[in-house]
C-alpha positions as CSV (number, residue, x, y, z in Angstrom):
1,X,10.7,6.0,31.3
2,X,7.6,5.2,29.3
3,X,7.4,8.8,27.8
4,X,11.1,8.7,27.1
5,X,10.9,5.5,25.2
6,X,7.8,6.8,23.2
7,X,9.5,9.9,22.3
8,X,12.8,8.3,21.4
9,X,11.2,5.7,19.0
10,X,8.8,8.3,17.6
11,X,11.7,10.6,16.7
12,X,13.6,7.6,15.4
13,X,10.6,6.8,13.1
14,X,10.5,10.3,11.8
15,X,14.2,10.2,11.1
16,X,14.1,6.9,9.3
17,X,11.3,8.1,7.2
18,X,13.1,11.4,6.4
19,X,16.1,9.1,5.4
20,X,13.8,7.2,3.1
21,X,12.6,10.4,1.5
22,X,16.1,11.9,1.1
23,X,17.6,8.9,-0.7
24,X,17.0,8.9,-4.3
25,X,17.2,5.1,-4.6
26,X,14.2,4.8,-2.4
27,X,15.6,1.9,-0.5
28,X,13.0,-0.1,1.5
29,X,15.3,-0.5,4.6
30,X,14.6,2.9,6.1
31,X,10.9,2.6,5.4
32,X,10.9,-0.8,7.2
33,X,12.8,0.9,10.1
34,X,10.4,3.7,10.3
35,X,7.5,1.3,10.5
36,X,9.1,-0.8,13.3
37,X,10.2,2.3,15.2
38,X,6.8,3.6,15.0
39,X,5.3,0.2,16.2
40,X,7.7,0.1,19.1
41,X,6.6,3.6,20.2
42,X,2.9,2.7,20.0
43,X,3.6,-0.5,21.9
44,X,5.0,1.5,24.9
45,X,1.6,3.0,25.6
46,X,0.7,-0.2,27.5
47,X,-3.0,0.5,27.4
48,X,-4.1,-2.9,28.5
49,X,-3.4,-4.7,31.9
50,X,-2.8,-8.0,30.0
51,X,0.5,-6.7,28.4
52,X,3.7,-7.8,29.8
53,X,6.5,-5.4,30.3
54,X,9.3,-6.0,27.7
55,X,12.2,-7.8,29.2
56,X,15.9,-6.9,28.6
57,X,16.3,-10.1,26.5
58,X,13.4,-9.1,24.3
59,X,14.8,-5.7,23.7
60,X,18.0,-7.1,22.6
61,X,16.1,-9.6,20.4
62,X,14.2,-6.8,18.7
63,X,17.1,-4.3,18.2
64,X,19.4,-7.1,17.1
65,X,16.8,-8.2,14.5
66,X,16.5,-4.7,13.2
67,X,20.3,-4.3,13.1
68,X,20.7,-7.6,11.3
69,X,18.1,-6.6,8.7
70,X,19.8,-3.2,8.1
71,X,23.2,-4.7,7.7
72,X,21.8,-7.4,5.5
73,X,20.2,-4.9,3.3
74,X,23.3,-2.8,3.0
75,X,25.6,-5.8,2.2
76,X,23.1,-7.2,-0.4
77,X,22.7,-3.7,-2.0
78,X,26.5,-3.3,-2.4
79,X,26.9,-6.9,-3.8
80,X,24.0,-6.4,-6.2
81,X,25.5,-3.2,-7.6
82,X,29.0,-4.6,-7.8
83,X,28.1,-8.0,-9.4
84,X,25.1,-7.6,-11.8
85,X,25.0,-11.3,-12.6
86,X,21.4,-11.0,-14.0
87,X,22.7,-9.1,-17.1
88,X,24.3,-12.4,-18.3
89,X,21.0,-14.2,-18.2
90,X,19.3,-13.9,-21.6
91,X,15.8,-13.8,-20.1
92,X,16.5,-10.7,-18.0
93,X,18.2,-9.0,-20.9
94,X,15.0,-8.5,-22.9
95,X,14.4,-4.9,-23.5
96,X,10.5,-5.2,-23.4
97,X,7.9,-7.0,-21.5
98,X,5.4,-9.1,-23.6
99,X,2.3,-7.1,-22.6
100,X,-0.2,-9.1,-24.6
101,X,1.2,-12.4,-23.1
102,X,1.0,-11.0,-19.6
103,X,-2.6,-9.6,-20.2
104,X,-3.6,-13.2,-21.3
105,X,-2.1,-14.6,-18.1
106,X,-4.0,-12.0,-16.0
107,X,-7.3,-12.8,-17.8
108,X,-6.8,-16.6,-17.3
109,X,-6.1,-16.1,-13.6
110,X,-9.1,-13.9,-13.3
111,X,-11.4,-16.5,-15.0
112,X,-10.1,-19.4,-12.9
113,X,-10.7,-17.4,-9.7
114,X,-14.3,-16.7,-10.8
115,X,-14.8,-20.5,-11.3
116,X,-13.3,-21.1,-8.0
117,X,-15.4,-18.6,-6.4
118,X,-18.5,-20.4,-7.8
119,X,-17.3,-23.7,-6.5
120,X,-16.6,-22.2,-3.1
121,X,-20.1,-20.8,-2.9
122,X,-21.7,-24.2,-4.0
123,X,-19.7,-26.1,-1.3
124,X,-19.9,-23.7,1.5
125,X,-23.2,-22.2,0.6
126,X,-22.1,-18.6,1.5
127,X,-19.1,-16.3,1.9
128,X,-17.7,-15.1,5.2
129,X,-18.6,-11.5,4.6
130,X,-22.3,-12.4,4.5
131,X,-22.4,-15.0,7.2
132,X,-24.0,-14.4,10.5
133,X,-20.7,-15.3,12.2
134,X,-17.9,-14.8,9.8
135,X,-15.0,-16.1,12.0
136,X,-17.0,-19.3,12.7
137,X,-17.9,-19.7,9.1
138,X,-14.3,-19.3,7.9
139,X,-13.3,-22.3,10.0
140,X,-16.4,-24.2,8.8
141,X,-15.6,-23.5,5.2
142,X,-12.1,-24.8,5.6
143,X,-13.7,-28.2,6.3
144,X,-16.3,-28.0,3.5
145,X,-14.1,-26.6,0.7
146,X,-11.0,-28.3,-0.7
147,X,-7.8,-26.4,-0.2
148,X,-7.2,-25.9,-3.9
149,X,-10.5,-24.4,-4.5
150,X,-10.1,-22.1,-1.6
151,X,-6.7,-21.1,-2.8
152,X,-7.9,-20.5,-6.4
153,X,-10.9,-18.5,-5.2
154,X,-8.4,-16.0,-3.9
155,X,-6.1,-15.6,-6.9
156,X,-6.8,-12.0,-6.9
157,X,-3.7,-11.8,-4.7
158,X,-1.7,-12.8,-7.8
159,X,-3.4,-11.1,-10.8
160,X,-4.1,-7.7,-9.0
161,X,-0.3,-7.0,-8.7
162,X,0.3,-8.4,-12.1
163,X,-2.3,-5.9,-13.5
164,X,-0.7,-3.0,-11.7
165,X,2.6,-4.1,-13.0
166,X,1.6,-3.9,-16.5
167,X,-0.2,-0.6,-15.9
168,X,2.9,0.9,-14.4
169,X,5.0,-0.5,-17.1
170,X,3.0,0.8,-20.1
171,X,1.9,4.0,-18.3
172,X,-1.7,4.3,-17.3
173,X,-4.2,5.0,-19.9
174,X,-7.9,4.5,-19.3
175,X,-8.5,3.5,-22.9
176,X,-5.9,0.8,-22.8
177,X,-6.2,-0.3,-19.3
178,X,-9.8,0.0,-18.3
179,X,-10.1,-3.8,-18.4
180,X,-7.2,-4.3,-16.0
181,X,-8.7,-1.6,-13.7
182,X,-12.1,-3.4,-13.7
183,X,-10.5,-6.8,-13.2
184,X,-8.5,-5.3,-10.2
185,X,-11.6,-3.9,-8.7
186,X,-13.5,-7.2,-9.1
187,X,-10.6,-9.0,-7.5
188,X,-10.5,-6.6,-4.6
189,X,-14.2,-7.3,-3.9
190,X,-13.6,-11.0,-4.2
191,X,-10.9,-10.8,-1.5
192,X,-13.2,-8.7,0.7
193,X,-15.7,-11.5,0.6
194,X,-13.3,-13.6,2.6
195,X,-12.9,-10.8,5.2
196,X,-9.2,-11.3,5.4
197,X,-7.3,-8.1,5.8
198,X,-3.9,-9.9,5.4
199,X,-4.6,-10.6,1.7
200,X,-5.5,-6.9,1.1
201,X,-2.5,-5.7,3.2
202,X,0.0,-7.6,1.0
203,X,-1.5,-6.5,-2.2
204,X,-1.2,-2.9,-0.9
205,X,2.5,-3.5,-0.2
206,X,2.9,-5.0,-3.7
207,X,1.2,-2.2,-5.6
208,X,3.1,0.6,-3.6
209,X,6.4,-1.0,-4.1
210,X,5.7,-1.6,-7.8
211,X,4.9,2.1,-8.2
212,X,7.9,3.2,-6.3
213,X,10.5,1.1,-8.1
214,X,9.0,1.0,-11.6
215,X,7.6,4.6,-12.0
216,X,10.3,6.3,-9.9
217,X,7.8,9.0,-9.0
218,X,8.9,12.5,-8.2
219,X,7.4,14.6,-5.3
220,X,4.3,15.8,-7.4
221,X,3.6,12.2,-8.7
222,X,4.0,10.6,-5.3
223,X,1.7,13.1,-3.7
224,X,-0.9,12.4,-6.3
225,X,-0.8,8.6,-6.0
226,X,0.2,7.6,-2.4
227,X,-2.3,9.7,-0.3
228,X,-5.4,8.7,-2.3
229,X,-4.3,5.0,-2.4
230,X,-3.4,4.8,1.2
231,X,-6.7,6.5,2.3
232,X,-8.7,3.8,0.4
233,X,-6.4,1.0,1.7
234,X,-6.6,2.1,5.3
235,X,-10.4,2.5,5.2
236,X,-10.7,-1.0,3.8
237,X,-8.1,-2.6,6.1
238,X,-9.9,-0.9,9.1
239,X,-13.5,-1.7,8.0
240,X,-13.0,-5.3,7.1
241,X,-11.9,-6.6,10.5
242,X,-14.2,-4.3,12.4
243,X,-17.1,-5.6,10.4
244,X,-16.0,-9.1,11.0
245,X,-15.6,-8.6,14.7
246,X,-18.9,-6.8,15.1
247,X,-20.7,-9.6,13.3
248,X,-19.0,-12.3,15.2
249,X,-18.5,-11.0,18.7
250,X,-20.5,-7.8,19.1
251,X,-19.5,-4.1,19.2
252,X,-17.3,-4.1,22.3
253,X,-15.3,-7.3,21.4
254,X,-11.8,-5.6,21.3
255,X,-12.2,-3.7,24.5
256,X,-13.6,-6.7,26.4
257,X,-11.0,-9.1,25.2
258,X,-8.0,-6.8,25.4
259,X,-8.9,-4.9,28.5
260,X,-8.5,-1.5,26.7
261,X,-11.4,0.7,27.7
262,X,-12.4,3.3,25.2
263,X,-15.4,5.7,26.0
264,X,-18.2,5.2,23.7
265,X,-18.1,9.1,23.0
266,X,-14.5,8.9,21.8
267,X,-15.0,7.9,18.3
268,X,-11.4,8.6,17.2
269,X,-10.1,6.4,20.0
270,X,-12.5,3.6,19.0
271,X,-11.3,3.9,15.3
272,X,-7.6,3.8,16.2
273,X,-8.1,0.9,18.7
274,X,-7.7,-1.9,16.1
275,X,-4.4,-0.2,15.0
276,X,-3.1,-0.2,18.5
277,X,-4.2,-3.8,19.2
278,X,-2.7,-5.0,16.0
279,X,0.7,-3.3,16.7
280,X,1.0,-3.8,20.4
281,X,-0.4,-7.3,20.7
282,X,1.7,-8.6,17.9
283,X,4.7,-7.6,19.9
284,X,3.2,-9.2,23.0
285,X,2.7,-12.4,20.9
286,X,6.5,-12.5,20.3
287,X,7.2,-11.8,23.8
288,X,4.9,-14.5,25.1
289,X,6.3,-16.9,22.6
290,X,9.7,-16.3,24.0
291,X,8.5,-16.9,27.5
292,X,6.6,-20.0,26.4
293,X,9.6,-21.7,25.0
294,X,11.5,-21.2,28.2
295,X,8.8,-22.2,30.6
296,X,6.4,-24.8,28.9
297,X,7.1,-28.3,30.2
298,X,7.2,-29.6,26.7
299,X,10.1,-27.3,25.7
300,X,12.1,-26.6,28.8
301,X,14.0,-23.8,27.0
302,X,15.3,-26.0,24.2
303,X,13.9,-23.8,21.5
304,X,14.0,-20.0,21.6
305,X,13.4,-17.0,19.2
306,X,16.6,-15.4,17.9
307,X,17.3,-12.4,15.7
308,X,16.8,-14.3,12.5
309,X,13.5,-15.9,13.4
310,X,11.9,-12.8,14.7
311,X,11.5,-10.8,11.5
């Protein structure tokens, strides 16, 4: 049954991705379905003895969530096309974006983030990336650094998407946009200092979505942009947590905690282990949350997940 489920959802992921490529509108719904079907297929490997077998209720919860998301996207798309209410709003009717004003906003956000980074360093004395124990230091810094400073120090998650928005809107030219490219690179480095892959991941999603919906790339343009961008992104997203876990817990942290044994000679398996853990154990977290709400003495089943709170 395990092999059947893996095959079914792997084929479904390929079909959803082909649907995404076939549609000229490049709707994000089939792309989301492809990612979820692939995640489900990976989760069925059950490489750890700590993983719980999915219950029928959880299967219904998951499939119902995906179905409701798909139907919601379809209904919203039809209503959006039939009733273009935004055309009646004067602000959205402007033919051009004020590039200079947006550039000033990007510069201001960048300068504020630099000042906040300095204040963070003065208060905490270091950054998680350089701390002997990054995970412990992150919790310690939360108590030493005010929340506003911590948030402003990571403003790169705002000005990097804005910089790419302006670059895609005007069409990239190194002579005109070298400053925005340099600011984006500096912002990416500043986020890496905090060893948070979530921040980098959401910026990746923003940039890829902006390129897709603003540039409307053809096959040749897409093959030039996405592979290079994804390779760099995946490397950063993989190396940042691996480095953090190695510094905080040692080389065999994931294997020892999750119970997934990977031979030291299997370098490919060791490199892919964080991806499997991230995908499968997030599913397990939802499953255990469902069980918790039904069995914990403080809840007694009064609160439970449903198809609207799952995704």
